[in-house]
Amino acid sequence: MSRKAPVEIRVGLGSCGIASGGEAVRAAIEAVAREAGMEGVVKPVGCNGLCHREPMAEVVNGQGRRVYGNLTAATARAVAMHHLSPRSIVTRARWIAARNTGTESNLFDAAPYLGKQKRIVLENCGEIDPLNVDDYLARDGYQALRACRDGMTPDEVIASISDSGLRGRGGAGFPTGRKWAIGRSQPGQTRYVICNGDEGDPGAFMDRAVLESDPHRVLEGLAIAAYAVGAVEGFLYIRAEYPLAVRRVRAAIASSAERGLLGELRLEVREGAGAFVCGEETALIQSLEGGRGMPKLRPPYPVERGFRGHPTIINNVETLACIPWILRHGAAAFAALGTAASKGTKVFALAGKINRGGLIEVPMGMTIRRAVEEVGGGIPNGRRFKAVQLGGPSGGCLPASLADTPIDYDALAQTGAIMGSGGLVVLDDRDCMVDIARFFLRFTQAESCGKCTFCRIGTKRMLEILDRLCQGQGRGDDLDKLEELALYVSRASLCGLGQTAPNPVLTTLRYFRDEYEAHLREKRCPAGRCAALIRYRINDNCIGCTLCAQACPTRAIGYRPYEQHAVDDALCTRCDLCRQACPDDAVEVV
Amino acid sequence: MIHLTIDGRRVAVDPGTTVLGAAEWLGIRIPTMCHVKGIEPAASCFVCAVEIEGRRTLSPACAMPAAEGMVVYTQTGDVRKTRKMALELLLSDHAGECQAPCAASCPAGLDIPGFTLGIATGDTRRAMEVISRSLALAGSLGRICPRLCENDCRRAELDQGLTIGALHRYVADLDMGSPKPFLPKRAPASGKRVAIIGAGPAGLSAACYLLQRGHACTLFDAHPQPGGMLRYGIPEYRLPKRALDGEIAAVRQLGAEFRMNRRWGVDFTLAGLRSQYEAVFVGIGAQRAQALRCPGEEFAFPGVDFLQQTAGGKAPNLGPEVIVVGGGNTAMDCARTALRLGARVRVFYRRTRQEMPCLWQEVEEAEAEGVHVEYLVAPVRIEQAAAGLNLTCRRMILGEPDASGRRSPVPVEGSWFTVPCSAVIAATGQSVELSLAEREGLHVTAWGIAADPRTMATNLPGVFAGGDAVLGADLAVRAVAAGRMAATSIHQFLSAEALVGEAAAAVVVMRPLDDSERAAIFRGIEKAPRVRLPAIPIERRLATFDEVEERLPDTDALREARRCMTCGCRKANCCTIRSLATEYEADPSRYAGVRRRFTEDRSHPEIVYEPGKCISCDACVRIAAAGGEPLGMSMIGRGFDVRVAPPFGKPLSEALTVSARRCVEACPTGALAWRTARACEFESNAR
């Protein structure tokens, strides 16, 4: 038996941590702990959002918390040796030499990142062992559910959620309390609750992080929803591409059921088979029923007639994760955060040209600029902040000039972008907006279920126009056609996928029309991105170091030490490796 | 009951009724394609889109439940535009062709696969019926038409194109020789009278179709006999007068009244006709021969006059050595006619054989008969000489292409030469005699009388014009087509309907074909050469004006008709997307881009599936499911590449065992159709 640990070393083992080598870090630290006779100090946790620093370990002891990032097995070992102290004097002596590997560069201050956030949904992420129900219980877990069942009527619960001002976090922002109230008011006995965990936007991983890091929280939220609307059966629809989330949620269901925490409620995980459109609620229901995931016209809404024809309340992971907090702290505490019509916090997956990428949770009302610059640490490499792409393929591009727009459903909608589910991609001056629009449209086009004419063929024709523009083969009326198609695809499609698919195009056309014009009329890509429209050139800064020639995969740059190099345009594939390799800014894009 | 308002009209319906159902109740028609009565709606095609107050997006009427107080608009500009766009998008990914390529390139739009099917099934009467729906004077045209259709015959990509002209001549001749030749039905007399100036192909055709509609027709013509250029411009050996006479007799039998030897401006005026008749059709042709435009041009004999005089039995004596200047059909006709009159004939043409406007076959036959054609030679002057004429010419070379796309000839310096001859025939073109038309107040163009290309209406109300009179010297088949189209417009004019001309149905084409498509199209089709056209021996050709080509023997006609692949869509005339595209004037090429490819699933004994034509409306999927098919159809894939197909790669024969009929009937395109080609057309005729 090991001694009671004076310290706790948390190792991030969400998908992000594992992917960057977290398991090796854990093994290294556990080996040291074993040697020290201190098994049990290592706690596998989920993701605390500092994805850019994974693999990571956080040491919590009497003196406070120290965060180490970008660890390797060796540096992790040194960190562990530094913080653990073996009883044997011999071991201790041996360690003193070994631990001076220098872990100072791994130590960093997470405060600028975490300090400006407000953590409700993510409050336990990276803090608790997701598979340990006691850990969750120790942090007031399942208290809200117990409080509901013991002391609140379903109507009181719904009233409380309504009062909190919580709106759906999946993208559309429908008031959660109202949805529950409608569900509850439906005739008939049978109702279902569903947690929508089919997160599919490229670049978005909020729901995955929550499901992996704090699964019980989602179960609790879903159980409260079930209590409020009178459901005894529920599903968690999680995409199969999230195997870790599926595993942890299944384990969480098993352990909470074992403890009787869920009461009568039967929960089941159903895996989505990889169709983006199944995140749309009517398609999700079709998929749950065993059909092809294809949306249907609403009305009737699922809350009126959903799974197997019964009223079905579908809430997003993040929405459900807010519920326990609201009931524990009171609706007023939640409503105190945010703006008039957008309450609480919002989790974003910060990606793109940003110094501190990862998961952040900020209060509603914070401006986009603060989220990017203060929380995310701004744009790397001294580039200029050009725009953010919000809400993934359904969202839009917001130019830097509008970055002072607050994070608020309605304020964002006014710009043409949307809050969306929380993807936030930061773009700098080397990102081509036509290309960005094309990227997202290619995604939605490929993911369209193919049912509605406009979504199936209209988006394809739009994509063909964008392809032409990026190839420098735009035709005279392409922009008008693009805009017209965009408008009608959004107006004449059944579901959210089609209705929002043109948003990236519409917003970039609105804010960056000059870039489109340059592609069309001058066959020029102002951001120097579109391969067909640019050339690489080596200028007089060249010192003849040959790094570019070594980097070039197609031998388009001849190997000429101490001479100015040159690019053979015919061989060049515009892969940009030479420019990245050059230490003297001698490679330029023209 | 639920109360709602559609296009300003209130209606009360039972709960559960859709907007489409409510509109139907009011008699408001909303177009649909994917909708199948009695089956859960898919709401996929979006042609039933309507605007509902308070909804940002347009709603599919077929699926939208009516709600209390709902306010619906079904015909706003926005709604119509959405429908049109939906159709255009669907057509941009529709690998099919409404019409066979041959029919599409026929100026008269002759339903070629339709009539060859008649021959192939032994029903030549039906073939004649199909032909006469769009073509008057089928026998004459079968002989002389340049047959643009044959160039575009799909079979040409496999072996050789069909001999279409010979086939419809076969049908017409057979019919003409039958005890009771086919005569189109006549509508009851309308009491309206139409005057037709010119009894040539355009006028005869106009008369033929006007008479069928019950209008009386009187044809005025300056010549002693009707037929126009067919009689006076085309020699006997190409179009025997008895064949033409037979066809004119049919028009007469329909009720046409001919007033021959009446000259416009001398014996009657347009103003006079307008006062006596309810409408006038001007089909005066292009009668005036163009001069050679060189010194001494007055010594040349105008080609059309030569042909006309010969046709009238008064062949002029041109002597032993004739030179024809020109490269069109008239030039060839003049040359071969002069040859038959005993002369030695040379043809001078200023460009090369490639640029010749006449048919290749004509040149080949002329040369076979002994006509010598010299290319790149242009006349410079004609002088009288002791023993006839001296024609001085110069050599040319081809320069840059001109506006017509043909390379224009450029003279070669110092290449003059002089040829003695007994006569020069100028066959360099004809033009329309416009002075009379102008004097009577008709607007004219550089070519002829100005007329709307669709309705044939001129600037004078009730006066229509068509054929060479409008186009300048052109093909007879275009004149015949113009006559028919004018008849439609004149009928509209006489019945006080909107003057819109013939309905032009939307046409989808499938081009270019790729190799896979060609393979799919020609799969199972055996190569077979086209039949040889029977012709009389050269000796007889040189000595007589006997018709050179003979009618196909029955066995050859049957064999040739069976070579027809019956291209075009099996459901061309009962296709919902086509009729809606016509109604909404959708342009199938507006959103052209990557498209499906043509393929065919012929595994089913009764029906054929062409996935290329499928618009993924999912009607068959739902019908098969509702019909309890064990396998059924399913949607496969995602995005643009979604396809409807039997699941698991199974053949159609297993997928649709009991619901094939319903699926074919519900399929809004030709994707699912009866195997029997064009069965629905027969059905719709029966109806």
Coordinates of C-alpha atoms in Angstrom, one line a residue, chain A residues 117-573:
Chain A
Q117 CA -12.3 32.5 -18.8
K118 CA -15.4 31.8 -16.9
R119 CA -15.8 28.1 -16.5
I120 CA -19.2 26.6 -16.0
V121 CA -19.4 23.9 -18.6
L122 CA -15.7 23.1 -18.3
E123 CA -15.5 23.6 -14.6
N124 CA -14.4 20.0 -14.0
C125 CA -12.5 19.4 -17.2
G126 CA -8.9 18.6 -16.6
E127 CA -9.7 18.5 -12.9
I128 CA -11.4 15.2 -12.3
D129 CA -11.0 11.7 -13.4
P130 CA -13.8 11.3 -15.9
L131 CA -14.2 7.6 -15.1
N132 CA -14.4 8.1 -11.4
V133 CA -17.9 8.9 -10.3
D134 CA -16.7 9.8 -6.8
D135 CA -14.5 12.5 -8.3
Y136 CA -17.6 14.0 -9.8
L137 CA -19.7 13.5 -6.7
A138 CA -16.9 15.2 -4.7
R139 CA -17.5 18.3 -6.8
D140 CA -21.2 18.5 -6.0
G141 CA -22.0 16.1 -8.8
Y142 CA -25.6 14.8 -9.0
Q143 CA -26.6 17.3 -6.4
A144 CA -28.7 19.2 -8.8
L145 CA -30.5 16.1 -10.0
R146 CA -31.2 15.1 -6.4
A147 CA -32.4 18.5 -5.5
C148 CA -34.8 18.4 -8.5
R149 CA -36.2 15.1 -7.6
D150 CA -36.4 15.8 -3.9
G151 CA -37.6 19.3 -3.8
M152 CA -38.8 20.7 -7.2
T153 CA -41.7 20.0 -9.4
P154 CA -40.9 19.5 -13.1
D155 CA -42.5 22.9 -13.8
E156 CA -40.3 24.5 -11.2
V157 CA -37.2 23.0 -12.9
I158 CA -38.4 24.3 -16.3
A159 CA -39.1 27.7 -14.8
S160 CA -35.7 27.8 -13.4
I161 CA -34.1 26.9 -16.7
S162 CA -36.3 29.5 -18.4
D163 CA -35.3 32.1 -15.9
S164 CA -31.6 31.4 -16.5
G165 CA -32.0 32.5 -20.1
L166 CA -30.2 29.4 -21.3
R167 CA -30.4 29.0 -25.1
G168 CA -29.4 25.9 -27.1
R169 CA -25.7 25.7 -27.7
G170 CA -25.9 23.6 -30.8
G171 CA -26.1 26.6 -33.0
A172 CA -29.7 27.7 -33.4
G173 CA -30.0 29.2 -29.9
F174 CA -33.6 28.1 -29.2
P175 CA -34.5 28.8 -25.5
T176 CA -34.0 25.6 -23.6
G177 CA -36.7 26.2 -21.0
R178 CA -39.3 26.9 -23.7
K179 CA -38.3 23.7 -25.6
W180 CA -38.8 21.7 -22.4
A181 CA -42.1 23.4 -21.6
I182 CA -43.4 22.6 -25.1
G183 CA -42.2 19.0 -24.6
R184 CA -43.9 18.7 -21.3
S185 CA -47.2 20.1 -22.6
Q186 CA -47.5 17.5 -25.3
P187 CA -50.3 15.0 -25.0
G188 CA -49.5 11.3 -24.4
Q189 CA -47.4 9.6 -21.8
T190 CA -44.2 8.6 -23.7
R191 CA -41.5 11.1 -24.2
Y192 CA -37.8 10.8 -25.0
V193 CA -34.8 12.9 -24.2
I194 CA -31.8 12.9 -26.5
C195 CA -28.4 14.3 -26.0
N196 CA -27.0 15.4 -29.4
G197 CA -23.3 14.6 -29.4
D198 CA -23.0 14.4 -33.1
E199 CA -20.5 17.3 -33.2
G200 CA -19.3 17.5 -36.8
D201 CA -18.1 21.0 -37.7
P202 CA -14.6 20.9 -38.9
G203 CA -12.4 22.4 -36.2
A204 CA -15.0 22.0 -33.4
F205 CA -14.3 19.8 -30.4
M206 CA -16.2 21.3 -27.5
D207 CA -18.6 18.5 -27.1
R208 CA -16.0 15.9 -27.4
A209 CA -13.9 17.5 -24.7
V210 CA -16.9 17.7 -22.3
L211 CA -18.0 14.1 -23.0
E212 CA -14.4 12.8 -22.5
S213 CA -13.6 14.9 -19.5
D214 CA -16.8 15.2 -17.6
P215 CA -19.3 12.6 -18.8
H216 CA -21.3 12.5 -15.6
R217 CA -22.1 16.2 -15.9
V218 CA -23.9 15.5 -19.3
L219 CA -25.7 12.5 -17.8
E220 CA -26.9 14.7 -15.0
G221 CA -28.1 17.4 -17.3
L222 CA -29.9 14.8 -19.4
A223 CA -31.5 13.2 -16.3
I224 CA -32.7 16.6 -15.2
A225 CA -34.2 17.2 -18.7
A226 CA -35.9 13.8 -18.5
Y227 CA -37.3 14.6 -15.1
A228 CA -38.6 18.0 -16.3
V229 CA -40.4 16.7 -19.3
G230 CA -41.4 13.3 -17.9
A231 CA -39.2 11.0 -19.9
V232 CA -37.9 7.6 -18.6
E233 CA -35.8 6.8 -21.6
G234 CA -33.0 8.7 -23.2
F235 CA -30.3 8.4 -25.8
L236 CA -26.9 9.9 -26.2
Y237 CA -26.2 10.1 -29.9
I238 CA -22.5 10.4 -30.2
R239 CA -20.5 10.2 -33.4
A240 CA -18.5 7.0 -33.9
E241 CA -15.5 9.1 -34.6
Y242 CA -15.4 9.9 -30.9
P243 CA -14.5 6.4 -29.6
L244 CA -13.1 7.7 -26.4
A245 CA -16.1 9.7 -25.6
V246 CA -18.4 6.8 -26.4
R247 CA -16.4 4.6 -24.1
R248 CA -16.3 7.0 -21.2
V249 CA -20.0 7.9 -21.5
R250 CA -20.9 4.2 -21.5
A251 CA -18.7 3.7 -18.5
A252 CA -20.3 6.7 -16.8
I253 CA -23.8 5.4 -17.5
A254 CA -22.8 2.0 -16.0
S255 CA -21.3 3.5 -12.9
S256 CA -24.1 6.0 -12.2
A257 CA -26.7 3.3 -12.8
E258 CA -24.8 1.0 -10.4
R259 CA -25.0 3.7 -7.7
G260 CA -28.6 4.3 -8.5
L261 CA -27.9 7.9 -9.4
L262 CA -30.1 8.0 -12.4
G263 CA -33.2 6.5 -10.8
E264 CA -35.7 5.1 -13.2
L265 CA -34.1 6.7 -16.2
R266 CA -32.7 4.4 -18.8
L267 CA -29.9 5.9 -20.9
E268 CA -28.2 4.4 -23.9
V269 CA -25.4 5.5 -26.2
R270 CA -26.1 5.3 -29.9
E271 CA -23.2 5.8 -32.3
G272 CA -23.6 7.9 -35.4
A273 CA -22.1 6.5 -38.5
G274 CA -20.3 9.5 -39.7
A275 CA -22.9 11.6 -41.4
F276 CA -22.5 15.3 -40.6
V277 CA -26.2 15.9 -41.3
C278 CA -27.2 13.6 -38.5
G279 CA -26.4 16.4 -36.1
E280 CA -29.7 17.9 -37.5
E281 CA -32.4 16.8 -35.1
T282 CA -34.8 15.3 -37.6
A283 CA -32.0 13.4 -39.4
L284 CA -30.7 12.3 -36.0
I285 CA -34.1 10.8 -35.2
Q286 CA -34.2 9.0 -38.6
S287 CA -30.8 7.6 -37.8
L288 CA -31.8 6.5 -34.3
E289 CA -34.8 4.8 -35.8
G290 CA -32.6 2.9 -38.2
G291 CA -33.3 4.9 -41.3
R292 CA -31.0 6.8 -43.6
G293 CA -30.1 10.1 -41.9
M294 CA -32.2 12.5 -43.9
P295 CA -33.8 15.6 -42.5
K296 CA -37.6 16.1 -42.7
L297 CA -39.6 19.3 -42.9
R298 CA -40.3 20.9 -39.5
P299 CA -43.1 21.4 -38.5
P300 CA -43.8 19.0 -36.9
Y301 CA -40.9 19.6 -34.6
P302 CA -39.4 16.7 -32.8
V303 CA -40.6 18.1 -29.5
E304 CA -44.1 17.6 -30.9
R305 CA -43.5 14.4 -32.9
G306 CA -40.1 12.9 -32.8
F307 CA -38.5 9.6 -32.0
R308 CA -41.0 6.8 -32.8
G309 CA -43.6 9.6 -33.2
H310 CA -43.4 10.7 -29.6
P311 CA -42.4 14.1 -28.2
T312 CA -38.7 14.2 -28.1
I313 CA -36.5 16.8 -26.5
I314 CA -33.1 17.0 -28.1
N315 CA -30.4 19.1 -26.4
N316 CA -26.8 19.6 -27.3
V317 CA -24.0 18.4 -25.0
E318 CA -22.9 21.8 -24.0
T319 CA -26.5 22.9 -23.2
L320 CA -27.0 19.9 -21.0
A321 CA -23.7 20.5 -19.3
C322 CA -24.9 24.0 -18.2
I323 CA -28.0 22.5 -16.5
P324 CA -26.5 21.2 -13.3
W325 CA -24.6 24.4 -12.7
I326 CA -27.7 26.5 -13.2
L327 CA -29.7 24.4 -10.7
R328 CA -26.9 24.4 -8.1
H329 CA -26.1 28.1 -8.4
G330 CA -29.5 29.4 -9.2
A331 CA -30.9 30.8 -12.4
A332 CA -30.0 34.3 -11.4
A333 CA -26.3 33.5 -11.1
F334 CA -26.4 32.2 -14.7
A335 CA -28.5 35.1 -16.0
A336 CA -26.1 37.5 -14.3
L337 CA -23.5 36.5 -16.9
G338 CA -23.8 37.7 -20.5
T339 CA -25.9 40.1 -22.4
A340 CA -29.6 40.9 -22.5
A341 CA -30.6 38.0 -24.7
S342 CA -27.6 35.7 -24.4
K343 CA -26.9 34.5 -20.9
G344 CA -24.2 32.4 -19.3
T345 CA -21.0 31.4 -21.1
K346 CA -20.0 29.9 -24.4
V347 CA -17.3 27.4 -25.1
F348 CA -15.3 27.9 -28.2
A349 CA -12.7 25.7 -30.0
L350 CA -10.1 28.2 -30.8
A351 CA -8.1 27.3 -33.8
G352 CA -6.2 28.7 -36.8
K353 CA -3.7 31.4 -36.7
I354 CA -3.7 31.8 -32.9
N355 CA -1.0 31.6 -30.3
R356 CA -2.9 29.6 -27.7
G357 CA -5.3 27.3 -29.5
G358 CA -7.6 25.1 -27.6
L359 CA -10.8 25.1 -25.7
I360 CA -12.0 28.3 -24.0
E361 CA -15.1 29.2 -22.1
V362 CA -15.9 32.8 -21.9
P363 CA -18.8 34.8 -20.6
M364 CA -21.3 35.9 -23.2
G365 CA -20.8 39.5 -24.2
M366 CA -17.1 39.3 -24.3
T367 CA -15.9 40.7 -27.7
I368 CA -14.5 38.5 -30.3
R369 CA -11.3 40.6 -30.2
R370 CA -10.7 40.0 -26.5
A371 CA -11.3 36.3 -27.0
V372 CA -8.8 36.2 -29.8
E373 CA -6.2 38.6 -28.4
E374 CA -6.4 38.2 -24.6
V375 CA -7.5 34.6 -24.1
G376 CA -6.0 33.2 -27.3
G377 CA -2.9 35.3 -27.1
G378 CA -3.2 36.9 -30.5
I379 CA -1.9 36.1 -33.9
P380 CA 1.5 34.3 -34.2
N381 CA 4.5 35.3 -36.3
G382 CA 3.6 39.0 -36.3
R383 CA 0.9 38.6 -38.9
R384 CA -2.1 40.7 -39.2
F385 CA -5.5 39.6 -37.7
K386 CA -7.8 39.5 -40.7
A387 CA -11.0 37.7 -39.7
V388 CA -12.5 35.0 -37.7
Q389 CA -14.6 32.2 -39.0
L390 CA -17.3 31.5 -36.6
G391 CA -19.7 28.6 -36.4
G392 CA -18.0 26.3 -38.9
P393 CA -19.5 25.5 -42.2
S394 CA -22.8 26.9 -41.2
G395 CA -21.3 30.1 -39.9
G396 CA -19.6 33.0 -41.5
C397 CA -16.5 35.1 -41.6
L398 CA -16.4 38.2 -39.5
P399 CA -13.7 40.7 -40.5
A400 CA -11.3 42.1 -38.0
S401 CA -13.0 45.4 -38.3
L402 CA -16.1 43.8 -36.7
A403 CA -14.1 42.0 -34.1
D404 CA -15.5 44.2 -31.3
T405 CA -18.9 42.5 -31.8
P406 CA -19.9 40.9 -28.6
I407 CA -20.4 37.1 -28.3
D408 CA -24.2 37.3 -28.4
Y409 CA -26.6 35.3 -30.5
D410 CA -28.3 38.3 -32.0
A411 CA -25.3 40.6 -32.4
L412 CA -23.5 37.9 -34.3
A413 CA -26.5 37.0 -36.4
Q414 CA -26.6 40.7 -37.5
T415 CA -23.2 40.5 -39.0
G416 CA -24.2 37.5 -41.1
A417 CA -22.1 35.1 -39.1
I418 CA -23.7 32.9 -36.4
M419 CA -22.8 31.9 -32.9
G420 CA -22.9 28.3 -34.1
S421 CA -21.8 25.5 -32.0
G422 CA -18.5 27.1 -31.2
G423 CA -15.9 26.7 -33.8
L424 CA -13.7 29.8 -33.9
V425 CA -11.0 29.8 -36.6
V426 CA -8.7 32.8 -36.6
L427 CA -7.4 33.9 -40.0
D428 CA -4.5 36.2 -40.8
D429 CA -3.5 38.2 -43.8
R430 CA -2.2 35.1 -45.6
D431 CA -5.5 33.4 -45.6
C432 CA -7.5 33.8 -48.9
M433 CA -11.2 34.3 -48.1
V434 CA -12.3 32.8 -51.4
D435 CA -10.3 29.7 -50.5
I436 CA -11.8 29.7 -47.0
A437 CA -15.3 29.9 -48.3
R438 CA -14.4 27.1 -50.7
F439 CA -13.1 24.9 -47.9
F440 CA -16.3 25.1 -45.9
L441 CA -18.6 24.8 -48.9
R442 CA -16.7 21.7 -50.0
F443 CA -17.4 20.2 -46.7
T444 CA -21.1 21.0 -46.7
Q445 CA -21.5 20.0 -50.3
A446 CA -19.9 16.6 -49.5
E447 CA -22.0 16.2 -46.4
S448 CA -25.4 17.2 -47.9
C449 CA -27.8 14.3 -47.6
G450 CA -28.7 15.0 -51.2
K451 CA -32.4 15.3 -50.7
C452 CA -33.2 18.9 -51.5
T453 CA -32.4 20.1 -55.0
F454 CA -30.8 23.3 -54.0
C455 CA -28.6 21.8 -51.4
R456 CA -27.5 18.9 -53.5
I457 CA -26.9 20.6 -56.8
G458 CA -27.0 24.3 -55.9
T459 CA -24.0 24.0 -53.5
K460 CA -22.2 21.9 -56.1
R461 CA -22.6 24.7 -58.7
M462 CA -21.5 27.2 -56.1
L463 CA -18.4 25.1 -55.4
E464 CA -17.7 24.9 -59.1
I465 CA -17.7 28.7 -59.3
L466 CA -15.4 29.0 -56.3
D467 CA -13.1 26.3 -57.9
R468 CA -13.0 28.3 -61.1
L469 CA -12.2 31.5 -59.2
C470 CA -9.4 29.9 -57.3
Q471 CA -8.1 28.5 -60.6
G472 CA -8.2 31.9 -62.2
Q473 CA -10.9 30.7 -64.6
G474 CA -13.8 32.8 -63.3
R475 CA -16.4 33.8 -65.9
G476 CA -18.1 37.2 -66.2
D477 CA -21.3 36.6 -64.3
D478 CA -19.8 34.1 -61.8
L479 CA -20.2 36.4 -58.8
D480 CA -23.8 37.3 -59.5
K481 CA -24.6 33.6 -60.1
L482 CA -22.8 32.7 -56.9
E483 CA -24.7 35.2 -54.9
E484 CA -28.0 34.3 -56.4
L485 CA -27.4 30.6 -55.8
A486 CA -26.3 31.3 -52.3
L487 CA -29.5 33.2 -51.6
Y488 CA -31.8 30.5 -53.0
V489 CA -29.9 27.6 -51.5
S490 CA -30.4 29.1 -48.1
R491 CA -34.1 29.9 -48.7
A492 CA -35.1 26.7 -50.4
S493 CA -33.6 23.9 -48.3
L494 CA -35.4 21.9 -45.7
C495 CA -32.9 21.7 -42.9
G496 CA -30.2 23.8 -41.3
L497 CA -27.4 22.3 -43.3
G498 CA -28.7 23.6 -46.6
Q499 CA -30.1 26.8 -45.1
T500 CA -26.8 27.8 -43.7
A501 CA -24.4 26.2 -46.2
P502 CA -24.1 29.4 -48.2
N503 CA -23.2 31.5 -45.1
P504 CA -19.4 31.3 -45.5
V505 CA -19.8 32.4 -49.1
L506 CA -22.3 35.1 -48.3
T507 CA -20.3 36.7 -45.5
T508 CA -17.0 36.6 -47.4
L509 CA -18.8 38.1 -50.4
R510 CA -20.1 40.8 -48.1
Y511 CA -16.9 41.7 -46.3
F512 CA -14.2 40.7 -48.8
R513 CA -15.8 41.2 -52.2
D514 CA -12.6 42.9 -53.4
E515 CA -10.8 39.5 -53.0
Y516 CA -13.4 37.8 -55.1
E517 CA -13.1 40.6 -57.7
A518 CA -9.3 40.2 -57.8
H519 CA -9.7 36.5 -58.4
L520 CA -12.3 37.0 -61.1
R521 CA -11.0 40.1 -63.0
E522 CA -7.3 40.2 -62.4
K523 CA -6.8 36.4 -61.9
R524 CA -4.9 37.4 -58.7
C525 CA -5.1 36.0 -55.2
P526 CA -4.3 39.0 -52.9
A527 CA -3.5 36.7 -50.0
G528 CA -1.0 34.8 -52.1
R529 CA -2.7 31.5 -51.4
C530 CA -4.4 30.1 -54.5
A531 CA -1.8 27.9 -56.1
A532 CA -2.9 28.6 -59.6
L533 CA -2.6 32.3 -59.2
I534 CA 0.8 32.7 -57.5
R535 CA 4.4 32.1 -58.2
Y536 CA 7.4 31.7 -55.8
R537 CA 10.4 33.8 -56.3
I538 CA 13.7 34.2 -54.4
N539 CA 14.8 37.7 -53.8
D540 CA 18.1 39.4 -53.0
N541 CA 17.9 38.5 -49.3
C542 CA 19.1 35.1 -50.3
I543 CA 22.3 34.1 -48.5
G544 CA 22.7 30.9 -50.4
C545 CA 22.2 28.7 -47.4
T546 CA 20.4 26.0 -49.5
L547 CA 17.8 25.3 -46.9
C548 CA 15.0 26.0 -49.4
A549 CA 16.6 23.7 -51.9
Q550 CA 16.8 21.0 -49.3
A551 CA 13.1 21.5 -48.4
C552 CA 11.8 21.5 -51.9
P553 CA 10.2 18.1 -52.6
T554 CA 10.1 18.6 -56.4
R555 CA 13.6 19.9 -57.0
A556 CA 12.2 23.1 -58.3
I557 CA 15.1 24.9 -56.5
G558 CA 18.5 24.0 -57.6
Y559 CA 21.2 23.3 -54.9
R560 CA 23.6 26.3 -55.2
P561 CA 25.6 27.0 -52.0
Y562 CA 26.6 30.6 -51.5
E563 CA 24.6 31.7 -54.6
Q564 CA 21.2 33.3 -54.9
H565 CA 18.8 30.5 -55.5
A566 CA 16.0 30.4 -58.0
V567 CA 12.6 28.6 -58.4
D568 CA 11.8 26.7 -61.5
D569 CA 8.2 27.6 -61.9
A570 CA 7.4 24.7 -64.1
L571 CA 8.4 22.3 -61.3
C572 CA 7.1 24.3 -58.4
T573 CA 3.9 22.9 -56.7

